[in-house]
Every structure is written in C-alpha cells, then in structure tokens.
GROMACS .gro file of C-alpha atoms in nm:
model
  374
    1MET     CA    1   4.517  -2.941   0.518
    2THR     CA    2   4.656  -3.108   0.840
    3THR     CA    3   4.426  -3.285   1.091
    4ARG     CA    4   4.517  -3.021   1.355
    5TYR     CA    5   4.412  -2.736   1.129
    6SER     CA    6   4.090  -2.912   1.041
    7ARG     CA    7   4.008  -2.954   1.406
    8PHE     CA    8   4.081  -2.593   1.469
    9LEU     CA    9   3.842  -2.481   1.195
   10ALA     CA   10   3.578  -2.712   1.324
   11ALA     CA   11   3.623  -2.580   1.682
   12VAL     CA   12   3.602  -2.216   1.557
   13PHE     CA   13   3.287  -2.295   1.367
   14CYS     CA   14   3.130  -2.470   1.670
   15VAL     CA   15   3.223  -2.175   1.889
   16PHE     CA   16   3.062  -1.949   1.633
   17LEU     CA   17   2.740  -2.147   1.626
   18GLY     CA   18   2.738  -2.186   2.001
   19GLY     CA   19   2.778  -1.811   2.044
   20LEU     CA   20   2.491  -1.742   1.808
   21LEU     CA   21   2.273  -1.991   2.000
   22ALA     CA   22   2.364  -1.824   2.334
   23TRP     CA   23   2.303  -1.480   2.187
   24HIS     CA   24   1.968  -1.600   2.060
   25VAL     CA   25   1.865  -1.736   2.402
   26LEU     CA   26   1.985  -1.434   2.601
   27LEU     CA   27   1.825  -1.172   2.374
   28PRO     CA   28   1.458  -1.094   2.444
   29ASP     CA   29   1.222  -1.189   2.170
   30ARG     CA   30   1.095  -0.909   1.952
   31ASP     CA   31   0.722  -0.878   1.872
   32ARG     CA   32   0.770  -0.685   1.548
   33SER     CA   33   1.028  -0.586   1.300
   34ASP     CA   34   0.998  -0.214   1.202
   35VAL     CA   35   1.231  -0.277   0.911
   36GLU     CA   36   1.020  -0.555   0.757
   37ASN     CA   37   0.696  -0.392   0.886
   38ARG     CA   38   0.551  -0.717   1.011
   39THR     CA   39   0.486  -0.925   1.326
   40LEU     CA   40   0.759  -1.180   1.408
   41ALA     CA   41   0.708  -1.540   1.498
   42GLN     CA   42   0.708  -1.618   1.868
   43LEU     CA   43   0.813  -1.933   2.046
   44PRO     CA   44   0.537  -2.200   1.980
   45ALA     CA   45   0.368  -2.389   2.258
   46PHE     CA   46   0.469  -2.757   2.268
   47SER     CA   47   0.218  -3.036   2.257
   48TRP     CA   48   0.238  -3.395   2.119
   49GLU     CA   49  -0.034  -3.317   1.871
   50SER     CA   50   0.164  -3.025   1.724
   51LEU     CA   51   0.472  -3.239   1.712
   52LYS     CA   52   0.294  -3.516   1.532
   53ASP     CA   53   0.136  -3.288   1.270
   54GLY     CA   54   0.447  -3.097   1.211
   55SER     CA   55   0.315  -2.749   1.315
   56PHE     CA   56   0.553  -2.731   1.618
   57THR     CA   57   0.862  -2.803   1.401
   58LYS     CA   58   0.747  -2.545   1.148
   59GLY     CA   59   0.675  -2.298   1.423
   60MET     CA   60   1.029  -2.350   1.564
   61GLU     CA   61   1.182  -2.293   1.225
   62ASP     CA   62   0.981  -1.970   1.185
   63TYR     CA   63   1.078  -1.860   1.532
   64PHE     CA   64   1.448  -1.915   1.498
   65ALA     CA   65   1.446  -1.748   1.153
   66ASP     CA   66   1.252  -1.443   1.281
   67GLN     CA   67   1.441  -1.400   1.611
   68PHE     CA   68   1.781  -1.456   1.464
   69PRO     CA   69   2.030  -1.203   1.616
   70LEU     CA   70   2.082  -0.899   1.396
   71ARG     CA   71   1.826  -1.027   1.150
   72ASP     CA   72   1.756  -0.688   0.998
   73GLN     CA   73   2.135  -0.642   0.929
   74TRP     CA   74   2.173  -0.989   0.775
   75THR     CA   75   1.875  -0.943   0.534
   76GLY     CA   76   2.027  -0.611   0.418
   77LEU     CA   77   2.375  -0.773   0.377
   78LYS     CA   78   2.216  -1.060   0.181
   79ALA     CA   79   2.048  -0.811  -0.065
   80ARG     CA   80   2.373  -0.617  -0.096
   81ALA     CA   81   2.558  -0.930  -0.187
   82GLU     CA   82   2.298  -1.040  -0.440
   83GLN     CA   83   2.317  -0.699  -0.599
   84LEU     CA   84   2.695  -0.737  -0.642
   85LEU     CA   85   2.627  -1.066  -0.813
   86GLY     CA   86   2.409  -0.894  -1.066
   87LYS     CA   87   2.060  -0.975  -0.922
   88ARG     CA   88   1.803  -0.706  -0.990
   89GLU     CA   89   1.485  -0.873  -0.850
   90PHE     CA   90   1.459  -0.893  -0.466
   91ASN     CA   91   1.162  -1.086  -0.332
   92GLY     CA   92   0.928  -0.952  -0.601
   93VAL     CA   93   1.086  -0.602  -0.611
   94TYR     CA   94   1.301  -0.461  -0.885
   95LEU     CA   95   1.594  -0.230  -0.811
   96CYS     CA   96   1.571   0.050  -1.068
   97GLY     CA   97   1.847   0.295  -1.006
   98ASP     CA   98   1.756   0.475  -0.682
   99ALA     CA   99   1.400   0.347  -0.677
  100LEU     CA  100   1.223   0.022  -0.599
  101VAL     CA  101   0.938  -0.104  -0.821
  102ALA     CA  102   0.703  -0.393  -0.721
  103LYS     CA  103   0.663  -0.658  -0.986
  104VAL     CA  104   0.306  -0.714  -1.091
  105GLU     CA  105   0.222  -1.080  -1.127
  106PRO     CA  106  -0.053  -1.195  -1.370
  107PRO     CA  107  -0.394  -1.237  -1.198
  108ARG     CA  108  -0.505  -1.590  -1.108
  109ASP     CA  109  -0.832  -1.777  -1.151
  110GLY     CA  110  -0.977  -1.498  -1.370
  111LEU     CA  111  -1.019  -1.280  -1.064
  112GLU     CA  112  -0.963  -0.965  -1.256
  113GLU     CA  113  -1.263  -1.037  -1.482
  114LYS     CA  114  -1.472  -1.129  -1.186
  115ASN     CA  115  -1.389  -0.801  -1.014
  116LEU     CA  116  -1.486  -0.609  -1.336
  117GLY     CA  117  -1.810  -0.800  -1.329
  118TYR     CA  118  -1.874  -0.704  -0.971
  119VAL     CA  119  -1.831  -0.331  -1.058
  120SER     CA  120  -2.081  -0.381  -1.336
  121ARG     CA  121  -2.325  -0.542  -1.098
  122LEU     CA  122  -2.288  -0.247  -0.865
  123ALA     CA  123  -2.381  -0.010  -1.145
  124GLU     CA  124  -2.698  -0.228  -1.205
  125ARG     CA  125  -2.802  -0.209  -0.844
  126THR     CA  126  -2.802   0.163  -0.816
  127GLU     CA  127  -2.947   0.454  -1.008
  128LEU     CA  128  -2.639   0.664  -0.936
  129PRO     CA  129  -2.374   0.711  -1.198
  130VAL     CA  130  -2.075   0.473  -1.128
  131TYR     CA  131  -1.715   0.543  -1.238
  132LEU     CA  132  -1.422   0.310  -1.234
  133GLY     CA  133  -1.064   0.451  -1.204
  134LEU     CA  134  -0.781   0.196  -1.215
  135ILE     CA  135  -0.447   0.341  -1.104
  136PRO     CA  136  -0.143   0.198  -1.283
  137SER     CA  137   0.144   0.124  -1.050
  138ALA     CA  138   0.507   0.229  -1.096
  139ALA     CA  139   0.575  -0.095  -1.277
  140GLU     CA  140   0.370   0.036  -1.565
  141ILE     CA  141   0.451   0.402  -1.555
  142TRP     CA  142   0.828   0.341  -1.507
  143ARG     CA  143   0.827   0.029  -1.730
  144GLU     CA  144   1.132   0.165  -1.917
  145ALA     CA  145   1.336   0.186  -1.602
  146LEU     CA  146   1.285  -0.184  -1.519
  147PRO     CA  147   1.578  -0.418  -1.560
  148LYS     CA  148   1.630  -0.556  -1.902
  149GLY     CA  149   1.399  -0.859  -1.953
  150ALA     CA  150   1.217  -0.795  -1.630
  151GLU     CA  151   0.859  -0.935  -1.629
  152SER     CA  152   0.561  -0.731  -1.516
  153TRP     CA  153   0.196  -0.783  -1.617
  154ASP     CA  154   0.059  -0.552  -1.881
  155GLN     CA  155  -0.156  -0.306  -1.677
  156ALA     CA  156  -0.217  -0.065  -1.966
  157ALA     CA  157  -0.395  -0.339  -2.169
  158PHE     CA  158  -0.614  -0.425  -1.869
  159ILE     CA  159  -0.702  -0.059  -1.808
  160ALA     CA  160  -0.808  -0.030  -2.181
  161HIS     CA  161  -1.016  -0.342  -2.139
  162ALA     CA  162  -1.191  -0.220  -1.827
  163ALA     CA  163  -1.278   0.116  -2.000
  164GLU     CA  164  -1.514  -0.085  -2.216
  165LEU     CA  165  -1.726  -0.197  -1.922
  166GLU     CA  166  -2.097  -0.135  -1.991
  167GLY     CA  167  -2.293   0.089  -1.758
  168VAL     CA  168  -1.971   0.226  -1.593
  169GLU     CA  169  -1.779   0.550  -1.684
  170ALA     CA  170  -1.401   0.513  -1.703
  171VAL     CA  171  -1.161   0.745  -1.519
  172ASP     CA  172  -0.832   0.782  -1.715
  173PHE     CA  173  -0.545   0.789  -1.461
  174LEU     CA  174  -0.300   0.619  -1.700
  175THR     CA  175  -0.259   0.902  -1.955
  176PRO     CA  176  -0.171   1.189  -1.707
  177LEU     CA  177   0.057   0.971  -1.500
  178ALA     CA  178   0.238   0.835  -1.805
  179ALA     CA  179   0.281   1.185  -1.940
  180ARG     CA  180   0.463   1.281  -1.614
  181ALA     CA  181   0.665   0.958  -1.575
  182GLY     CA  182   0.983   1.167  -1.523
  183GLU     CA  183   0.834   1.335  -1.211
  184SER     CA  184   0.834   1.200  -0.854
  185ILE     CA  185   0.477   1.064  -0.880
  186PHE     CA  186   0.552   0.744  -0.681
  187TYR     CA  187   0.764   0.690  -0.372
  188ARG     CA  188   1.103   0.535  -0.429
  189THR     CA  189   1.072   0.291  -0.135
  190ASP     CA  190   0.694   0.239  -0.128
  191HIS     CA  191   0.422   0.124  -0.372
  192HIS     CA  192   0.189   0.423  -0.325
  193TRP     CA  193   0.175   0.738  -0.531
  194THR     CA  194   0.311   1.057  -0.372
  195SER     CA  195   0.109   1.363  -0.306
  196LEU     CA  196   0.216   1.490  -0.651
  197GLY     CA  197   0.095   1.170  -0.811
  198ALA     CA  198  -0.234   1.192  -0.611
  199TYR     CA  199  -0.272   1.553  -0.735
  200TYR     CA  200  -0.261   1.444  -1.090
  201GLY     CA  201  -0.504   1.169  -1.002
  202TYR     CA  202  -0.741   1.412  -0.846
  203VAL     CA  203  -0.741   1.641  -1.156
  204ALA     CA  204  -0.821   1.332  -1.379
  205LEU     CA  205  -1.108   1.226  -1.151
  206MET     CA  206  -1.260   1.583  -1.136
  207GLU     CA  207  -1.246   1.592  -1.520
  208SER     CA  208  -1.424   1.262  -1.550
  209LEU     CA  209  -1.691   1.379  -1.306
  210GLY     CA  210  -1.747   1.683  -1.533
  211ARG     CA  211  -1.593   1.926  -1.275
  212GLY     CA  212  -1.252   1.964  -1.414
  213GLY     CA  213  -1.276   2.339  -1.418
  214GLU     CA  214  -1.289   2.344  -1.038
  215ALA     CA  215  -0.960   2.157  -0.994
  216LEU     CA  216  -0.691   2.388  -0.849
  217GLU     CA  217  -0.375   2.440  -1.039
  218GLN     CA  218  -0.061   2.293  -0.886
  219GLU     CA  219   0.080   2.634  -0.817
  220ALA     CA  220  -0.204   2.705  -0.575
  221TYR     CA  221  -0.050   2.446  -0.341
  222GLU     CA  222   0.313   2.542  -0.413
  223ARG     CA  223   0.241   2.904  -0.305
  224GLN     CA  224   0.170   2.771   0.043
  225SER     CA  225   0.545   2.683   0.063
  226LEU     CA  226   0.462   2.366   0.244
  227LEU     CA  227   0.776   2.173   0.361
  228PRO     CA  228   0.790   1.795   0.376
  229VAL     CA  229   0.633   1.664   0.701
  230SER     CA  230   0.879   1.380   0.696
  231ASN     CA  231   1.203   1.307   0.527
  232GLY     CA  232   1.243   0.957   0.674
  233PHE     CA  233   0.975   0.744   0.502
  234GLN     CA  234   1.099   0.387   0.431
  235GLY     CA  235   0.802   0.217   0.264
  236THR     CA  236   0.672  -0.138   0.213
  237LEU     CA  237   0.911  -0.205  -0.075
  238TYR     CA  238   1.205  -0.111   0.149
  239SER     CA  239   1.082  -0.369   0.397
  240GLN     CA  240   0.990  -0.642   0.144
  241SER     CA  241   1.316  -0.623  -0.067
  242GLY     CA  242   1.592  -0.615   0.194
  243ILE     CA  243   1.745  -0.316   0.008
  244HIS     CA  244   1.809  -0.089   0.301
  245TRP     CA  245   2.062   0.145   0.155
  246LEU     CA  246   1.839   0.375  -0.046
  247GLU     CA  247   1.772   0.733   0.078
  248PRO     CA  248   1.434   0.767   0.253
  249ASP     CA  249   1.135   0.928   0.087
  250SER     CA  250   0.976   1.259   0.181
  251ILE     CA  251   0.606   1.293   0.264
  252GLU     CA  252   0.412   1.610   0.186
  253PHE     CA  253   0.069   1.731   0.302
  254TRP     CA  254  -0.065   1.970   0.038
  255VAL     CA  255  -0.415   2.047   0.164
  256GLU     CA  256  -0.481   2.231   0.487
  257ASP     CA  257  -0.685   2.033   0.729
  258HIS     CA  258  -0.994   2.242   0.818
  259PHE     CA  259  -1.263   1.991   0.754
  260GLU     CA  260  -1.490   1.777   0.973
  261VAL     CA  261  -1.360   1.424   0.955
  262SER     CA  262  -1.524   1.109   1.096
  263SER     CA  263  -1.392   0.751   1.109
  264TRP     CA  264  -1.546   0.419   1.199
  265ARG     CA  265  -1.246   0.216   1.303
  266SER     CA  266  -1.412   0.061   1.605
  267GLY     CA  267  -1.763   0.027   1.460
  268LYS     CA  268  -1.886   0.361   1.586
  269GLU     CA  269  -1.833   0.718   1.464
  270GLU     CA  270  -1.520   0.893   1.601
  271LYS     CA  271  -1.372   1.233   1.541
  272SER     CA  272  -1.073   1.214   1.314
  273PHE     CA  273  -0.848   1.433   1.089
  274LEU     CA  274  -0.719   1.437   0.739
  275TYR     CA  275  -0.367   1.376   0.881
  276ASP     CA  276  -0.247   1.180   1.186
  277PHE     CA  277   0.086   1.339   1.272
  278ASP     CA  278   0.155   1.063   1.526
  279LYS     CA  279   0.193   0.816   1.245
  280LEU     CA  280   0.494   1.011   1.115
  281GLY     CA  281   0.682   0.872   1.410
  282GLU     CA  282   0.593   0.514   1.308
  283LYS     CA  283   0.745   0.286   1.040
  284ASP     CA  284   0.432   0.308   0.807
  285LYS     CA  285   0.439   0.676   0.768
  286TYR     CA  286   0.190   0.671   0.473
  287SER     CA  287  -0.073   0.585   0.720
  288ALA     CA  288  -0.053   0.943   0.846
  289PHE     CA  289  -0.306   1.016   0.554
  290LEU     CA  290  -0.640   0.976   0.714
  291GLY     CA  291  -0.478   0.765   0.995
  292GLY     CA  292  -0.447   0.459   0.771
  293ASN     CA  293  -0.673   0.166   0.687
  294GLN     CA  294  -1.030   0.176   0.809
  295PRO     CA  295  -1.375   0.054   0.703
  296LEU     CA  296  -1.535   0.398   0.651
  297CYS     CA  297  -1.425   0.760   0.663
  298VAL     CA  298  -1.639   1.063   0.589
  299ILE     CA  299  -1.502   1.411   0.517
  300ARG     CA  300  -1.743   1.705   0.536
  301ASN     CA  301  -1.702   2.048   0.380
  302PRO     CA  302  -1.998   2.281   0.411
  303GLU     CA  303  -1.863   2.495   0.130
  304GLY     CA  304  -1.844   2.197  -0.120
  305LYS     CA  305  -2.115   2.071  -0.365
  306GLY     CA  306  -2.236   1.728  -0.408
  307LYS     CA  307  -2.176   1.402  -0.221
  308LEU     CA  308  -1.925   1.149  -0.344
  309LEU     CA  309  -1.879   0.784  -0.250
  310VAL     CA  310  -1.531   0.649  -0.317
  311ILE     CA  311  -1.500   0.268  -0.293
  312ARG     CA  312  -1.131   0.245  -0.266
  313ASP     CA  313  -0.796   0.102  -0.160
  314SER     CA  314  -0.513   0.289   0.026
  315TYR     CA  315  -0.420   0.500  -0.277
  316ALA     CA  316  -0.730   0.711  -0.201
  317ASP     CA  317  -0.587   0.806   0.147
  318SER     CA  318  -0.367   1.069  -0.020
  319LEU     CA  319  -0.630   1.142  -0.291
  320ALA     CA  320  -0.907   1.229  -0.048
  321PRO     CA  321  -0.776   1.567   0.089
  322PHE     CA  322  -0.793   1.713  -0.270
  323LEU     CA  323  -1.147   1.578  -0.320
  324ALA     CA  324  -1.249   1.730   0.009
  325LEU     CA  325  -1.190   2.080  -0.129
  326HIS     CA  326  -1.486   2.047  -0.358
  327PHE     CA  327  -1.748   1.811  -0.224
  328GLU     CA  328  -1.986   1.869   0.061
  329GLU     CA  329  -1.921   1.514   0.167
  330VAL     CA  330  -1.665   1.255   0.059
  331HIS     CA  331  -1.746   0.905   0.183
  332LEU     CA  332  -1.447   0.661   0.164
  333LEU     CA  333  -1.553   0.295   0.182
  334ASP     CA  334  -1.281   0.012   0.196
  335PRO     CA  335  -1.439  -0.331   0.098
  336ARG     CA  336  -1.151  -0.506   0.285
  337TYR     CA  337  -1.310  -0.391   0.612
  338TYR     CA  338  -1.665  -0.268   0.527
  339ARG     CA  339  -1.883  -0.579   0.488
  340TYR     CA  340  -2.220  -0.438   0.389
  341SER     CA  341  -2.398  -0.315   0.074
  342SER     CA  342  -2.234  -0.023  -0.083
  343ALA     CA  343  -2.538   0.050  -0.309
  344LYS     CA  344  -2.756   0.058   0.008
  345TYR     CA  345  -2.509   0.283   0.187
  346ALA     CA  346  -2.511   0.531  -0.106
  347GLU     CA  347  -2.895   0.527  -0.108
  348GLU     CA  348  -2.930   0.573   0.260
  349ASN     CA  349  -2.681   0.856   0.286
  350HIS     CA  350  -2.834   1.042  -0.024
  351LEU     CA  351  -2.501   1.036  -0.227
  352ASP     CA  352  -2.482   1.169  -0.575
  353VAL     CA  353  -2.213   0.963  -0.743
  354ILE     CA  354  -1.995   0.651  -0.688
  355ALA     CA  355  -1.636   0.621  -0.789
  356VAL     CA  356  -1.451   0.288  -0.761
  357VAL     CA  357  -1.081   0.394  -0.730
  358TYR     CA  358  -0.822   0.112  -0.701
  359SER     CA  359  -0.462   0.056  -0.797
  360VAL     CA  360  -0.442  -0.217  -1.062
  361PRO     CA  361  -0.227  -0.458  -0.852
  362ASN     CA  362  -0.487  -0.441  -0.566
  363PHE     CA  363  -0.789  -0.458  -0.804
  364ILE     CA  364  -0.669  -0.782  -0.970
  365THR     CA  365  -0.605  -0.952  -0.639
  366ASP     CA  366  -0.873  -0.821  -0.404
  367ARG     CA  367  -1.136  -1.098  -0.323
  368ASN     CA  368  -1.358  -0.853  -0.128
  369LEU     CA  369  -1.494  -0.675  -0.428
  370VAL     CA  370  -1.767  -0.946  -0.453
  371LEU     CA  371  -1.933  -0.744  -0.178
  372LEU     CA  372  -2.022  -0.485  -0.429
  373THR     CA  373  -2.294  -0.716  -0.560
  374GLN     CA  374  -2.494  -0.698  -0.236
   0.00000   0.00000   0.00000
C-alpha cells in the first residue's frame, strides 16, 4: 500500500467521521425512540462536579449513542449481520423462526421464594379465598422452538412448586397453554399473550373459581366475525432485540365494550373503557387494553355475579374483558403503582375472592409484592 493511497483512505475516513459529526449536530435531538420504545438520552448539563465524578462523560457517551444519526437503522443492520453470522440471541431475546421469545433468567437473591411467601401472608391477612395463577411465558410454552442449547429458566418446575403453597389455591394456566402450543397464544414480537391466549387463561381461571360452566365457548366470540383492530403491532421484543424485519402482529378485541369502567391513573376516579383505541396509533399498542398500566381499575357489570379482586401484572389487561362478562365487579390492582394494603382494599369494597395473576418472569423479579403483607 503506497503512502499516497494510505493518506487517501485516512482522508476519506476523516471526511466520513466529520460528516457524521456535522449530521449529528445539525439534526434536532429526539426525545424518544418509537422503535426501541424508550426515552433517549439528552445533552447533559456541564458542571465541574459532574466532570470530576465522571457523570458528565458518561452522559455524553449516552447522548451520542442515543442521538446517533439513523440509530434505528443501524441497530437493525447490526442484528441482521449478527444473524448472518449464526447468532440466535439478541439482547436477551431468541429468534425462533418468525417469532421472538424473551429469555428468562434465573431469579436472584431468592426473590421468587420471598414473593411466594408474600402471597401466603396475604392469605393469612384475609378471610377471603386467595388464588395464585402463574402464567408461563413463551419461553416455556415454546421451549422446543428455542435455538439448540438455548438457556431459559425452568418455569414449569417453579409453577409446580408454587402450587404447593399452603392456604392458597392454585390456578393451572400451564396445562391449557402447553396443550395449545401450536396456536397463536403469544405475540411474535411481544412478550404478552394474545387475546386467544388470554381466552384460554380466562377459561382456566373460571374453572379454578368453580365457575367453569359459565365460561363461553370460543365459537361464541368467533361468530361475532371480529376483525383485527390493528395489523401493525411491533412489541417490546421487537424493540429490545433490534430484529426489525419480522411481520407485525395483529391485535384483536373479542369482548364488546358495554361495561362501566373506572380508572385511578391520577389518584382519583375517572371514567374509562375496556379499550383505548387511541393507543392503537402509538408504538405500545398492547396498552389499548384498558388503556395500559395503572394503579387501579374497576369494571362493573350489573348482570354479573360476585366481586373479584385481581392482583396482577399487564397480562391481566387482555384477560379482564373476559372476566367482566361474569362478575358484578372486577377490581384490578397493580402493586407496581398501588401502594396500600390489598387485604384492606378487599375488605372495604366487600369483595368475594382474590386472585393473584402474574406472568412468571414478572413474578420472580417484582419487588413490589412485599406490599401484599400490609
């Protein structure tokens, strides 16, 4: 390689870097990445203290990484290149054919046992029957589809262990979901179950509550000839993995919304709905179910029987419409945002039964379940 050619390559590289820097400076900073579904780092404020403790340098690194021109395209290109090299795990997500499956890491610090203990303590603090339903994720139900040698924590063993909890009745979600593993019970680009998966979960919960005979057959919904409300859902695993070439998911609403729904997002009761259609125009389309995360939501059906408290994670958002068909009141309480005693809440609102319904990955990592002991 001649000296002149070396200088030419160096000049081209410098022009390339200079062009990227100029592009970065000229482009307006973005507040959020819809593809990654997260807030992006902004230009940090300078101070001598932040420079000394390293926070300014770290902030600048995050800022340049997040605001890099065509960042979304580069992350997708990186994932595609890694796939061509034989990689099958992308930032904790496995590529399984045309679906993405989140890896489930082993729990830390014995948190899974502590959380089981908190559920047991809840049962001791109330005279109401308490049920525990742990929903296996796609990593368990679709275990055979995982790449050869892929690691994922044994959720089935933990569910069997949890079923032995004293004073608490178990809800078996694993058996009906595993029996229908070949169906579209989980989204391909998101970690949640689909409306079909939630339907099977609803039937299992109704059976555990002794009301299985009331559960509607699947054909009762299919006769409504409901079309997908969205064919463009690209979920959390799409954002997390960088794999941006899979076909989007479809979202379906099975239950007609004719109930009285109240939400407490701002600390006071507000009228709400089973479905927030505005959310279908946003990145997180799953939040169209009940309008997304919230401390407390109550669904009232004057034709229903009994009052149910569901202590839950976001999987219950798509489960709740089915339950609303049968109960006079369904109270949905999320410990991540509701900071008070669930036992007292159940007592004060004259509820009849409590069901703790959580996906296994959330149950073994949620540090808010200690609030169940209040």
